[in-house]
Structures are given as structure tokens and as C-alpha cells.
Tab-separated table of C-alpha atoms in Angstrom:
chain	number	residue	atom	x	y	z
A	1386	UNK	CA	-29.536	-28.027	20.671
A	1387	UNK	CA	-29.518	-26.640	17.023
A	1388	UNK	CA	-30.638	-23.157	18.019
A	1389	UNK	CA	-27.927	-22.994	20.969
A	1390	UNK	CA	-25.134	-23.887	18.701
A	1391	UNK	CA	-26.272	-20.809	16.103
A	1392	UNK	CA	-26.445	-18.326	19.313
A	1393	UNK	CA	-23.185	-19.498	20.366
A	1394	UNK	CA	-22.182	-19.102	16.662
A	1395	UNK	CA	-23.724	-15.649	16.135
A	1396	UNK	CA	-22.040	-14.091	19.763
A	1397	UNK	CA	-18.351	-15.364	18.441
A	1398	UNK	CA	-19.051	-13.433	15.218
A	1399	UNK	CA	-20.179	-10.277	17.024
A	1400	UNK	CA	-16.837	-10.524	19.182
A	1401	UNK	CA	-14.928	-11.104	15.872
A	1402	UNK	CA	-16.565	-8.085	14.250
A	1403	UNK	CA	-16.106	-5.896	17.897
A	1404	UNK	CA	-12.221	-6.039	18.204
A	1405	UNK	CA	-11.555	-4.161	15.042
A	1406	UNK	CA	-9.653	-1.385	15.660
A	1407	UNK	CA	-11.441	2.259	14.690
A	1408	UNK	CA	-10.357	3.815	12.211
A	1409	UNK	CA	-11.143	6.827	9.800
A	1410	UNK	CA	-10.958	6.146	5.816
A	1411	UNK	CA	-11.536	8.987	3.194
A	1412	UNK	CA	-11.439	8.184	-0.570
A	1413	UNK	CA	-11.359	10.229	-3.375
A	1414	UNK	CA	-12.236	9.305	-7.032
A	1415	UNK	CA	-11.345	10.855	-10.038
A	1416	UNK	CA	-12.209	9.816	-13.800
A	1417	UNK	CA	-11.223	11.495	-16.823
A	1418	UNK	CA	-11.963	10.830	-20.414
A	1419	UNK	CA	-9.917	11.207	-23.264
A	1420	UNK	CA	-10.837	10.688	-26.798
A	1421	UNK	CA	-8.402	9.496	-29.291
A	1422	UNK	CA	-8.566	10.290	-32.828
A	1423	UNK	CA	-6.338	7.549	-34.700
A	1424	UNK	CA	-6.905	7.951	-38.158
A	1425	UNK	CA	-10.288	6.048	-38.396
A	1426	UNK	CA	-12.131	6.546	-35.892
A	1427	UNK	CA	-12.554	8.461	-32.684
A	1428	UNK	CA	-11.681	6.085	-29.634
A	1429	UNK	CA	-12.951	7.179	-25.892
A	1430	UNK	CA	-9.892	6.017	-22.874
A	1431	UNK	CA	-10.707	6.402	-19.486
A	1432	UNK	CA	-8.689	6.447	-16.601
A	1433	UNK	CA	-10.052	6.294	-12.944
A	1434	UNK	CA	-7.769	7.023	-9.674
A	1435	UNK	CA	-8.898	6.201	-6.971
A	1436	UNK	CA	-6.895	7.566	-3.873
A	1437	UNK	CA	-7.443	6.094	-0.198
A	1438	UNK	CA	-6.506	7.749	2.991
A	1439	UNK	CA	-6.669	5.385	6.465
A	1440	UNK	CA	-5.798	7.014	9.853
A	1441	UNK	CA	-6.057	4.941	12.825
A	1442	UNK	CA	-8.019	6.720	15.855
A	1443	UNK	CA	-5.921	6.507	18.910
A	1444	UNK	CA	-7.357	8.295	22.075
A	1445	UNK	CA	-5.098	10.128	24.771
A	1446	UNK	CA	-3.921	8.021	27.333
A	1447	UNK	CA	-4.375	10.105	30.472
A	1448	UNK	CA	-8.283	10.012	29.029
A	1449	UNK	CA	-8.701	6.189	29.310
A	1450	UNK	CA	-10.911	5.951	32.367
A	1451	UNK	CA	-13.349	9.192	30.822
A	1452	UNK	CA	-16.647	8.569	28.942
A	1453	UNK	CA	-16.178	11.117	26.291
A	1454	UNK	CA	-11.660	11.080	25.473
A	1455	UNK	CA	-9.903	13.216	23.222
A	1456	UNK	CA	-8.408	11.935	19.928
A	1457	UNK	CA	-4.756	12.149	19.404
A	1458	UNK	CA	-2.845	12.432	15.828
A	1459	UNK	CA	-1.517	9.733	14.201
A	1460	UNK	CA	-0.431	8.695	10.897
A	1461	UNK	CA	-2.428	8.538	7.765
A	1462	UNK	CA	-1.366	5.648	5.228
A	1463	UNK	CA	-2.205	6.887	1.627
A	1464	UNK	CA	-2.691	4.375	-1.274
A	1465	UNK	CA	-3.330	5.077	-5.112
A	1466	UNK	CA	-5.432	2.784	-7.019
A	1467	UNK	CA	-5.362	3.382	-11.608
A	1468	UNK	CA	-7.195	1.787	-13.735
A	1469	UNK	CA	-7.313	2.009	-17.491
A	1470	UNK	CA	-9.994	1.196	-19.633
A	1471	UNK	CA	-8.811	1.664	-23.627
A	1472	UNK	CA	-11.094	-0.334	-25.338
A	1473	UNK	CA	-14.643	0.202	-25.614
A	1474	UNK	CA	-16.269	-2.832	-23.016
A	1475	UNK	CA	-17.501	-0.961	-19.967
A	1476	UNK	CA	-14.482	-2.960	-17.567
A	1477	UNK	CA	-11.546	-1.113	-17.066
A	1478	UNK	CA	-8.353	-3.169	-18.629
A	1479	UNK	CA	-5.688	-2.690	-16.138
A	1480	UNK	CA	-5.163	-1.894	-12.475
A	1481	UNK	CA	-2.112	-0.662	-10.331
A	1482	UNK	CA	-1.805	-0.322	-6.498
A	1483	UNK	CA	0.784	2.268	-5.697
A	1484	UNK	CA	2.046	2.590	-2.125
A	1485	UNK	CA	4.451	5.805	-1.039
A	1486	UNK	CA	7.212	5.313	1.247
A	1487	UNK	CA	10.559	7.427	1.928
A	1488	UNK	CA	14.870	6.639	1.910
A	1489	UNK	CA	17.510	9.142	2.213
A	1490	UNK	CA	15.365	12.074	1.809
A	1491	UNK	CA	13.693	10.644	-1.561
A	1492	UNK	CA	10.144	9.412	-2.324
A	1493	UNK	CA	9.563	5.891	-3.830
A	1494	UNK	CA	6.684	4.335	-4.903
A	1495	UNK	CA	6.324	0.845	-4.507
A	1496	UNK	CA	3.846	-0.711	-7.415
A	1497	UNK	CA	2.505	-3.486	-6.634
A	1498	UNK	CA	2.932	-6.208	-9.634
A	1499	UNK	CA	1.635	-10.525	-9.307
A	1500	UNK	CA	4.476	-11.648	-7.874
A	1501	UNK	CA	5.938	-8.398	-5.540
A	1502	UNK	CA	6.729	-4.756	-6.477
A	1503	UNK	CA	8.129	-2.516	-8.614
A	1504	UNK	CA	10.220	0.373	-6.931
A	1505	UNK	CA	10.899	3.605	-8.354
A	1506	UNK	CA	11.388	7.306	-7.291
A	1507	UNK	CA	9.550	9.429	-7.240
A	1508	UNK	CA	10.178	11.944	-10.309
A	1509	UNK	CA	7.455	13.536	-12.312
A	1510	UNK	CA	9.087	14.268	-14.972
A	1511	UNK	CA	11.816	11.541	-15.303
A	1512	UNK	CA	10.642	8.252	-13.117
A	1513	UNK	CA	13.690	6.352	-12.469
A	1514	UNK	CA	13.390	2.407	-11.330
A	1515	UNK	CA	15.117	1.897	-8.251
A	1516	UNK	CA	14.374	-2.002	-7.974
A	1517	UNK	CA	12.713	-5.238	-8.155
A	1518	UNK	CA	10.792	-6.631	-5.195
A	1519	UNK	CA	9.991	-10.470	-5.342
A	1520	UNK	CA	7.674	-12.317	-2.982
A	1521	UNK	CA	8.598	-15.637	-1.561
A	1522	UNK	CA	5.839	-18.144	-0.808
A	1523	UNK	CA	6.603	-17.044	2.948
A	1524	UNK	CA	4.517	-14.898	4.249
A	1525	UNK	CA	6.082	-11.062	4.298
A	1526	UNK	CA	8.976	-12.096	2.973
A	1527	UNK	CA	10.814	-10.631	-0.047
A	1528	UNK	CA	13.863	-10.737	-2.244
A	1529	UNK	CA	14.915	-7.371	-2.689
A	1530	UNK	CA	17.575	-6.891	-6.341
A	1531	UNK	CA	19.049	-3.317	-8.128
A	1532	UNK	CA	22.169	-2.992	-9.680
A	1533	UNK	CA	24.050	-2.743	-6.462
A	1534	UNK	CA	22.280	-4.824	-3.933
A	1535	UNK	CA	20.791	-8.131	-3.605
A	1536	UNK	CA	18.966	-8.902	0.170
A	1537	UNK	CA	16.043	-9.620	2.279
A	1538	UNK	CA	13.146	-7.576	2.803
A	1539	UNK	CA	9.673	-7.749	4.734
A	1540	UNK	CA	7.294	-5.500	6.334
A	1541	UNK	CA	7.786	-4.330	10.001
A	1542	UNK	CA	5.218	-3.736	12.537
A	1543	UNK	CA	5.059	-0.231	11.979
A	1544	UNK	CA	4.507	-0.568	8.235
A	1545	UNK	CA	8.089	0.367	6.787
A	1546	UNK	CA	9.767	-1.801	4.312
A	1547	UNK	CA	13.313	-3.283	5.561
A	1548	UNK	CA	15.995	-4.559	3.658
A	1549	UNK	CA	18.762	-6.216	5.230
A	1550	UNK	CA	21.506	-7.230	2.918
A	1551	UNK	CA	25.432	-7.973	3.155
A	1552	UNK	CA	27.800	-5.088	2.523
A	1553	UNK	CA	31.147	-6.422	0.525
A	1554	UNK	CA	32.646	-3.633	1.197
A	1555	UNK	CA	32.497	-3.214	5.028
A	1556	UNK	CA	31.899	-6.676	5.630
A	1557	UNK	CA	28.426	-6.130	7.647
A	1558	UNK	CA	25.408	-6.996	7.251
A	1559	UNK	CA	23.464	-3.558	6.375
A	1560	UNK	CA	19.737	-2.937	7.544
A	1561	UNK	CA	17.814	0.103	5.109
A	1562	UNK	CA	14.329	1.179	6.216
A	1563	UNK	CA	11.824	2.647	3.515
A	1564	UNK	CA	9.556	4.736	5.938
A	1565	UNK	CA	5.941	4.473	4.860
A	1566	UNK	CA	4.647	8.119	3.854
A	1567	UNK	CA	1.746	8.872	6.435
């Protein structure tokens, strides 16, 4: 009875494992080290990125009944991982997630922080915050604050950030979409 309880368990893990979708994911890592000369001694700062590329593979329709199918575009969902490591232990000290999305023509990076995300445009040479992105204890759902707007937000299907909040002026409630940068 034992051993047909594990082979039961051990088929239902196989089908678990089986029904994840395909997908292709590249990453790229890239260290440098500085050293630091402060006066007393020469101190040795690393920083690692780490950048991740994920593209789903989606097969032409009019192949579904063929063996061999033909693979058709689709988006590619880039993520940057930094980590800092400015002491001299061999962990790194600090870690940000950065995920690139687009509004009105302009890039934004939303940073991940504990309790939501920091977002911010996308300017090398003068980053400008753009907001504050809280997480409630729901699940995929945010509060969403800058200096003009205060609303909801949450992650559709598609992975685009929406935030829905009430226009004073027009008396509506207004929907924005930050379109995830594939």
C-alpha cells in the first residue's frame, strides 16, 4: 500500500513539473572592482549586475497538429539584479531588483524595495522619482502616491502595471497603464 501511495505521489509531481510553460532565459553577469583609497588604507568595492532576459516560446498556430512547428516572436521581459559588496566579507551588502516598464513615451524603472517599489524615470544623468508604490497584504494589490495622484494599482495579466485613481478635475475615475518593456 506504501509503495502505491509514493507512485501515485511521484506521477502527480511529474504532471506538476510537465505543465510549465517553455520558455527561453539568457543571463548576463558582470562584476567590476573598484579600489578605494581613503586616506588609510586601500579598500576593494565590488559591484555585480546581473541582467535576466525571459521570452516565452509560443509556436504558430496554423502548426499545432505538425511534429516539428515553427516558433513565433514574442516578448522578452528584462530584469536587472545589483549588488554591492563595500566591506571586505566575501557577501555582497545590498541587493536591488529593477524592473523596466513605459508611460507617455518615457521609461521608468520600478525598484523593488520590502514593502513595494520605488518609481523613477529613466534619466542617466539626472534620475528623477516619479513615485511611491506600497503593497497591501492583498495579493497584487498596491497603493500607488506622487505629488499629484493618490490610487490603486496591481499587475494585469499581460504584465503592465495599472493605476486607477479619481480625477478631481474631470470627475472620473482615470485608468494609466505602465507597459512592461519586452
Amino acid at each position: 500500500m506504501k509503495s502505491i501511495i509514493y507512485i501515485c505521489l511521484l506521477f502527480l509531481a511529474g504532471n506538476v513539473f510537465a505543465q510549465e510553460k517553455p520558455k527561453n532565459v539568457s543571463e548576463e553577469v558582470e562584476t567590476k572592482t573598484i579600489k578605494v583609497n581613503n586616506g588609510r588604507e586601500v579598500v576593494e568595492k565590488k559591484v555585480r549586475v546581473t541582467t535576466t532576459e525571459e521570452q516565452g516560446i509560443v509556436f504558430d498556430e496554423k502548426d499545432k497538429n505538425k511534429k516539428d512547428k515553427d516558433i513565433v516572436e514574442s516578448p522578452v521581459k528584462v530584469k536587472k539584479t545589483i549588488e554591492i559588496d563595500d566591506d571586505r566579507d566575501n557577501s555582497y551588502d545590498s541587493k536591488v531588483e529593477v524592473g523596466f516598464y513605459e508611460f507617455e513615451g518615457k521609461r521608468y524603472h520600478f525598484r523593488k524595495m520590502n514593502n513595494g517599489f520605488l518609481v523613477s524615470t529613466e534619466n542617466k544623468q539626472n534620475p528623477n522619482d516619479f513615485g511611491n508604490v506600497l503593497r497591501f497584504n492583498k495579493e497584487n494589490h498596491y497603493l500607488f502616491r506622487n505629488a499629484d495622484t493618490v490610487g490603486i494599482g496591481y499587475f494585469n495579466p499581460q504584465g503592465n502595471f495599472v493605476i486607477e485613481y479619481y480625477d478631481k478635475k474631470s470627475g472620473e475615475l482615470v485608468s494609466q497603464e505602465f507597459m512592461e518593456i519586452k
